[in-house]
């Protein structure tokens, strides 16, 4: 049984004091919910104070990006080791980074490897654009994004995948649960064909793109979907809490039934 995971991607939102307030608002409720990995990914500068704040809490911390070099003259970048001291997870290859910061498949691959090397758990984002989707190229694009020489190591090391169709991110136009389940099913089959069924059954695959408290149930009720990467809705404590709570209830019920 894969443990469900809900991760909040705060993107470039919240000052340090706002981030602290948000965590203080979420923490009591989140700590009462079991059977779900609860991850928040604030901006880099809030990681250290939040790490202190959540001592003794079940909330886990993640970063939104990293650089692949160990250290040195890379002005403005943050290394894997710097993060490993502060958090457990790191989002890699988000479509906003691929798009606005020209991150190629090769760069994303180096980042995943660098994260794994220091024991960080990467949440690797993949997904197709609207044009690619409409041209029927979704599976081709996903296969390309998943083809890395080091992918075998990825899966053995507990990589988490997030399927985020670009047309659904921040648009209010989420995929349907059925669509997302089918595509995530395809991703799992692809992994099975390359690396074996055992690995494919272990890897957690999240859905991301306009997830809210109102539509989370639709996704979580699907057997292939192990959780969500939540952007906008993770910035409201009550909404994020509701997303995590529904996930715990629904996956708990599904596992009892199976
Ligand atoms: P959204 O963002 O929930 O605001 O659509 C999701 C993401 O980019 O991870």
Short mmCIF file of C-alpha atoms and ligand atoms in Angstrom, two decimals:
data_model
loop_
_atom_site.label_atom_id
_atom_site.label_comp_id
_atom_site.label_asym_id
_atom_site.label_seq_id
_atom_site.Cartn_x
_atom_site.Cartn_y
_atom_site.Cartn_z
CA UNK A 1 0.00 0.00 0.00
CA UNK A 2 1.46 3.35 -1.04
CA UNK A 3 1.20 6.08 1.59
CA UNK A 4 -0.75 9.03 0.16
CA UNK A 5 1.11 12.32 -0.03
CA UNK A 6 -0.17 15.88 -0.26
CA UNK A 7 2.39 18.54 -0.98
CA UNK A 8 1.77 22.28 -0.92
CA UNK A 9 3.82 24.21 -3.45
CA UNK A 10 3.76 27.79 -2.20
CA UNK A 11 5.70 29.04 -5.24
CA UNK A 12 6.93 32.65 -4.94
CA UNK A 13 4.40 33.57 -2.26
CA UNK A 14 4.71 34.55 1.42
CA UNK A 15 7.31 36.63 3.20
CA UNK A 16 9.03 34.88 6.11
CA UNK A 17 6.54 36.30 8.62
CA UNK A 18 3.58 35.37 6.43
CA UNK A 19 4.98 31.87 6.04
CA UNK A 20 5.30 31.51 9.81
CA UNK A 21 1.72 32.68 10.30
CA UNK A 22 0.47 30.19 7.72
CA UNK A 23 2.29 27.29 9.36
CA UNK A 24 0.98 28.28 12.78
CA UNK A 25 -2.52 28.26 11.35
CA UNK A 26 -2.16 24.84 9.68
CA UNK A 27 -0.13 22.94 12.17
CA UNK A 28 -2.70 21.95 14.85
CA UNK A 29 -5.14 20.61 12.26
CA UNK A 30 -2.53 18.85 10.15
CA UNK A 31 -1.06 17.13 13.18
CA UNK A 32 -4.41 15.48 13.87
CA UNK A 33 -4.50 13.76 10.48
CA UNK A 34 -2.84 10.35 10.08
CA UNK A 35 -1.95 8.11 7.16
CA UNK A 36 -0.96 10.92 4.81
CA UNK A 37 2.47 12.41 4.24
CA UNK A 38 1.97 16.16 4.60
CA UNK A 39 4.63 18.23 2.90
CA UNK A 40 4.87 22.00 2.61
CA UNK A 41 7.27 23.68 0.19
CA UNK A 42 7.73 27.36 1.10
CA UNK A 43 10.29 29.68 -0.54
CA UNK A 44 13.95 28.94 0.32
CA UNK A 45 14.29 31.77 2.83
CA UNK A 46 11.50 30.40 4.99
CA UNK A 47 12.88 26.87 5.25
CA UNK A 48 15.13 27.48 8.26
CA UNK A 49 12.55 29.26 10.46
CA UNK A 50 9.84 26.76 9.52
CA UNK A 51 12.11 23.85 10.32
CA UNK A 52 12.34 25.19 13.88
CA UNK A 53 8.62 25.88 14.02
CA UNK A 54 7.57 22.34 13.06
CA UNK A 55 9.87 20.51 15.45
CA UNK A 56 7.80 17.69 16.94
CA UNK A 57 5.14 18.06 14.25
CA UNK A 58 4.18 15.49 11.61
CA UNK A 59 4.50 18.13 8.89
CA UNK A 60 7.42 17.57 6.52
CA UNK A 61 9.33 20.24 4.70
CA UNK A 62 10.35 20.50 1.06
CA UNK A 63 12.08 23.01 -1.21
CA UNK A 64 10.85 24.10 -4.62
CA UNK A 65 14.12 23.80 -6.51
CA UNK A 66 17.86 23.20 -6.13
CA UNK A 67 21.04 23.49 -8.14
CA UNK A 68 22.93 20.34 -9.13
CA UNK A 69 26.47 21.42 -8.25
CA UNK A 70 27.79 20.68 -4.76
CA UNK A 71 29.16 24.17 -4.06
CA UNK A 72 31.18 26.98 -5.56
CA UNK A 73 30.88 30.09 -7.69
CA UNK A 74 27.22 29.86 -8.70
CA UNK A 75 25.86 33.18 -7.49
CA UNK A 76 22.34 32.97 -6.21
CA UNK A 77 21.99 29.20 -6.33
CA UNK A 78 21.21 26.75 -3.51
CA UNK A 79 23.03 23.42 -3.29
CA UNK A 80 21.63 19.98 -2.46
CA UNK A 81 23.64 19.82 0.75
CA UNK A 82 22.33 23.18 1.97
CA UNK A 83 18.82 21.85 1.55
CA UNK A 84 19.50 18.45 3.07
CA UNK A 85 20.20 20.19 6.37
CA UNK A 86 16.80 21.84 6.29
CA UNK A 87 14.29 19.59 4.55
CA UNK A 88 13.51 16.10 3.25
CA UNK A 89 11.80 16.78 -0.08
CA UNK A 90 12.51 18.90 -3.12
CA UNK A 91 10.32 19.66 -6.13
CA UNK A 92 12.30 19.20 -9.35
CA UNK A 93 11.43 20.06 -12.92
CA UNK A 94 8.26 22.00 -12.23
CA UNK A 95 6.83 23.21 -15.55
CA UNK A 96 7.28 26.82 -14.45
CA UNK A 97 11.01 26.16 -14.09
CA UNK A 98 11.20 24.31 -17.40
CA UNK A 99 9.32 27.17 -19.07
CA UNK A 100 10.55 30.42 -17.44
CA UNK A 101 14.06 29.26 -16.54
CA UNK A 102 14.78 27.05 -19.52
CA UNK A 103 15.36 23.88 -17.54
CA UNK A 104 15.92 21.09 -20.02
CA UNK A 105 15.37 17.38 -19.50
CA UNK A 106 19.16 17.03 -18.99
CA UNK A 107 19.26 19.73 -16.31
CA UNK A 108 16.25 18.23 -14.55
CA UNK A 109 17.94 14.83 -14.62
CA UNK A 110 21.11 16.24 -13.04
CA UNK A 111 19.02 17.88 -10.34
CA UNK A 112 17.22 14.62 -9.51
CA UNK A 113 20.54 12.80 -9.26
CA UNK A 114 22.07 15.55 -7.12
CA UNK A 115 19.08 15.50 -4.76
CA UNK A 116 19.16 11.71 -4.35
CA UNK A 117 22.89 11.78 -3.67
CA UNK A 118 22.37 13.77 -0.47
CA UNK A 119 19.27 11.84 0.60
CA UNK A 120 16.63 14.34 -0.48
CA UNK A 121 13.43 12.89 -1.92
CA UNK A 122 12.72 14.53 -5.26
CA UNK A 123 9.16 15.19 -6.38
CA UNK A 124 9.73 15.10 -10.13
CA UNK A 125 7.12 17.02 -12.13
CA UNK A 126 6.17 15.94 -15.63
CA UNK A 127 3.35 17.00 -17.91
CA UNK A 128 2.31 18.07 -21.35
CA UNK A 129 1.24 21.47 -22.72
CA UNK A 130 -2.19 22.21 -24.13
CA UNK A 131 -0.92 22.03 -27.72
CA UNK A 132 0.78 18.70 -27.05
CA UNK A 133 -2.36 17.40 -25.41
CA UNK A 134 -4.58 18.49 -28.28
CA UNK A 135 -2.17 16.98 -30.79
CA UNK A 136 -2.49 13.62 -28.99
CA UNK A 137 1.16 13.72 -27.92
CA UNK A 138 0.71 13.34 -24.16
CA UNK A 139 2.15 9.83 -23.90
CA UNK A 140 5.08 10.66 -26.16
CA UNK A 141 5.98 13.75 -24.09
CA UNK A 142 5.69 11.92 -20.79
CA UNK A 143 7.79 9.04 -22.07
CA UNK A 144 10.48 11.51 -23.12
CA UNK A 145 10.39 13.29 -19.75
CA UNK A 146 10.74 9.93 -18.01
CA UNK A 147 13.58 8.64 -20.12
CA UNK A 148 16.76 9.24 -18.23
CA UNK A 149 19.83 7.06 -18.08
CA UNK A 150 19.65 7.16 -14.30
CA UNK A 151 15.92 6.52 -14.01
CA UNK A 152 16.36 3.04 -12.61
CA UNK A 153 18.22 4.47 -9.63
CA UNK A 154 15.53 7.12 -9.25
CA UNK A 155 12.81 4.59 -8.68
CA UNK A 156 14.85 2.42 -6.35
CA UNK A 157 15.62 5.50 -4.27
CA UNK A 158 12.05 6.53 -3.61
CA UNK A 159 11.49 9.18 -6.24
CA UNK A 160 7.98 10.66 -6.24
CA UNK A 161 6.37 11.69 -9.51
CA UNK A 162 3.83 14.47 -10.01
CA UNK A 163 1.82 14.42 -13.20
CA UNK A 164 0.92 18.05 -13.84
CA UNK A 165 -0.67 18.81 -17.19
CA UNK A 166 0.55 22.35 -17.90
CA UNK A 167 -2.88 23.44 -19.12
CA UNK A 168 -4.30 22.66 -15.67
CA UNK A 169 -1.77 24.59 -13.57
CA UNK A 170 -3.11 27.80 -12.06
CA UNK A 171 -5.88 27.94 -14.65
CA UNK A 172 -8.81 26.65 -12.62
CA UNK A 173 -9.22 24.07 -15.38
CA UNK A 174 -8.28 20.82 -13.65
CA UNK A 175 -8.15 17.52 -15.50
CA UNK A 176 -11.01 15.18 -14.62
CA UNK A 177 -10.29 12.43 -12.13
CA UNK A 178 -10.79 9.86 -14.87
CA UNK A 179 -8.37 11.64 -17.27
CA UNK A 180 -5.71 11.98 -14.58
CA UNK A 181 -6.16 8.37 -13.50
CA UNK A 182 -5.74 7.12 -17.06
CA UNK A 183 -2.59 9.15 -17.66
CA UNK A 184 -1.08 8.18 -14.33
CA UNK A 185 -1.98 4.57 -15.15
CA UNK A 186 -0.03 4.98 -18.37
CA UNK A 187 2.97 6.36 -16.45
CA UNK A 188 2.85 3.39 -14.08
CA UNK A 189 2.65 0.94 -16.96
CA UNK A 190 5.58 2.65 -18.65
CA UNK A 191 7.65 2.30 -15.47
CA UNK A 192 6.60 -1.36 -15.20
CA UNK A 193 7.68 -2.04 -18.77
CA UNK A 194 11.09 -0.47 -18.17
CA UNK A 195 11.90 -1.41 -14.60
CA UNK A 196 9.47 -4.13 -13.53
CA UNK A 197 6.07 -4.33 -11.93
CA UNK A 198 7.39 -4.27 -8.37
CA UNK A 199 8.94 -0.83 -8.76
CA UNK A 200 5.93 0.50 -10.65
CA UNK A 201 3.62 -0.56 -7.82
CA UNK A 202 5.81 1.17 -5.24
CA UNK A 203 6.33 4.55 -6.85
CA UNK A 204 4.00 7.27 -5.66
CA UNK A 205 2.46 9.34 -8.43
CA UNK A 206 0.61 12.55 -7.58
CA UNK A 207 -1.72 14.67 -9.65
CA UNK A 208 -1.23 18.44 -9.80
CA UNK A 209 -3.09 21.29 -11.50
CA UNK A 210 -5.92 23.36 -9.99
CA UNK A 211 -6.54 20.97 -7.10
CA UNK A 212 -8.91 22.45 -4.51
CA UNK A 213 -10.90 21.30 -1.49
CA UNK A 214 -13.87 21.00 -3.84
CA UNK A 215 -12.29 18.64 -6.37
CA UNK A 216 -9.68 16.66 -4.37
CA UNK A 217 -12.13 13.80 -3.73
CA UNK A 218 -12.50 13.23 -7.46
CA UNK A 219 -8.75 12.60 -7.77
CA UNK A 220 -8.14 10.74 -4.55
CA UNK A 221 -10.94 8.28 -5.27
CA UNK A 222 -8.95 7.06 -8.26
CA UNK A 223 -6.79 3.98 -7.65
CA UNK A 224 -3.71 5.17 -9.55
CA UNK A 225 -3.52 8.62 -7.91
CA UNK A 226 -1.50 8.66 -4.69
CA UNK A 227 -1.96 12.29 -3.71
CA UNK A 228 -1.61 15.81 -5.03
CA UNK A 229 0.79 18.66 -5.59
CA UNK A 230 -1.26 21.69 -4.66
CA UNK A 231 -0.38 25.27 -5.63
CA UNK A 232 -2.87 28.08 -5.01
CA UNK A 233 -5.06 26.12 -2.61
CA UNK A 234 -2.10 25.32 -0.35
CA UNK A 235 -1.84 28.99 0.63
CA UNK A 236 -5.12 28.90 2.57
CA UNK A 237 -4.79 26.96 5.82
CA UNK A 238 -8.41 25.78 5.97
CA UNK A 239 -8.44 24.67 2.35
CA UNK A 240 -5.14 22.80 2.58
CA UNK A 241 -6.35 21.13 5.76
CA UNK A 242 -9.54 20.04 4.07
CA UNK A 243 -7.55 18.58 1.14
CA UNK A 244 -5.34 16.58 3.51
CA UNK A 245 -8.29 15.46 5.64
CA UNK A 246 -10.32 14.25 2.66
CA UNK A 247 -7.28 12.40 1.33
CA UNK A 248 -6.82 10.57 4.62
CA UNK A 249 -10.51 9.63 4.84
CA UNK A 250 -10.90 8.48 1.23
CA UNK A 251 -7.66 6.51 0.98
CA UNK A 252 -8.37 4.98 4.42
CA UNK A 253 -11.77 3.81 3.19
CA UNK A 254 -10.37 2.50 -0.11
CA UNK A 255 -7.70 0.48 1.66
CA UNK A 256 -10.28 -1.09 4.01
CA UNK A 257 -12.40 -2.06 1.02
CA UNK A 258 -9.55 -3.70 -0.87
P1 LIG B 1 -2.11 25.06 -8.89
O1 LIG B 1 -0.55 24.73 -9.04
O2 LIG B 1 -2.66 24.10 -7.87
O3 LIG B 1 -2.16 26.49 -8.43
O4 LIG B 1 -2.74 24.85 -10.23
C1 LIG B 1 -0.08 23.41 -8.99
C2 LIG B 1 1.42 23.36 -9.20
O5 LIG B 1 1.92 24.16 -9.98
O6 LIG B 1 2.11 22.55 -8.59
#
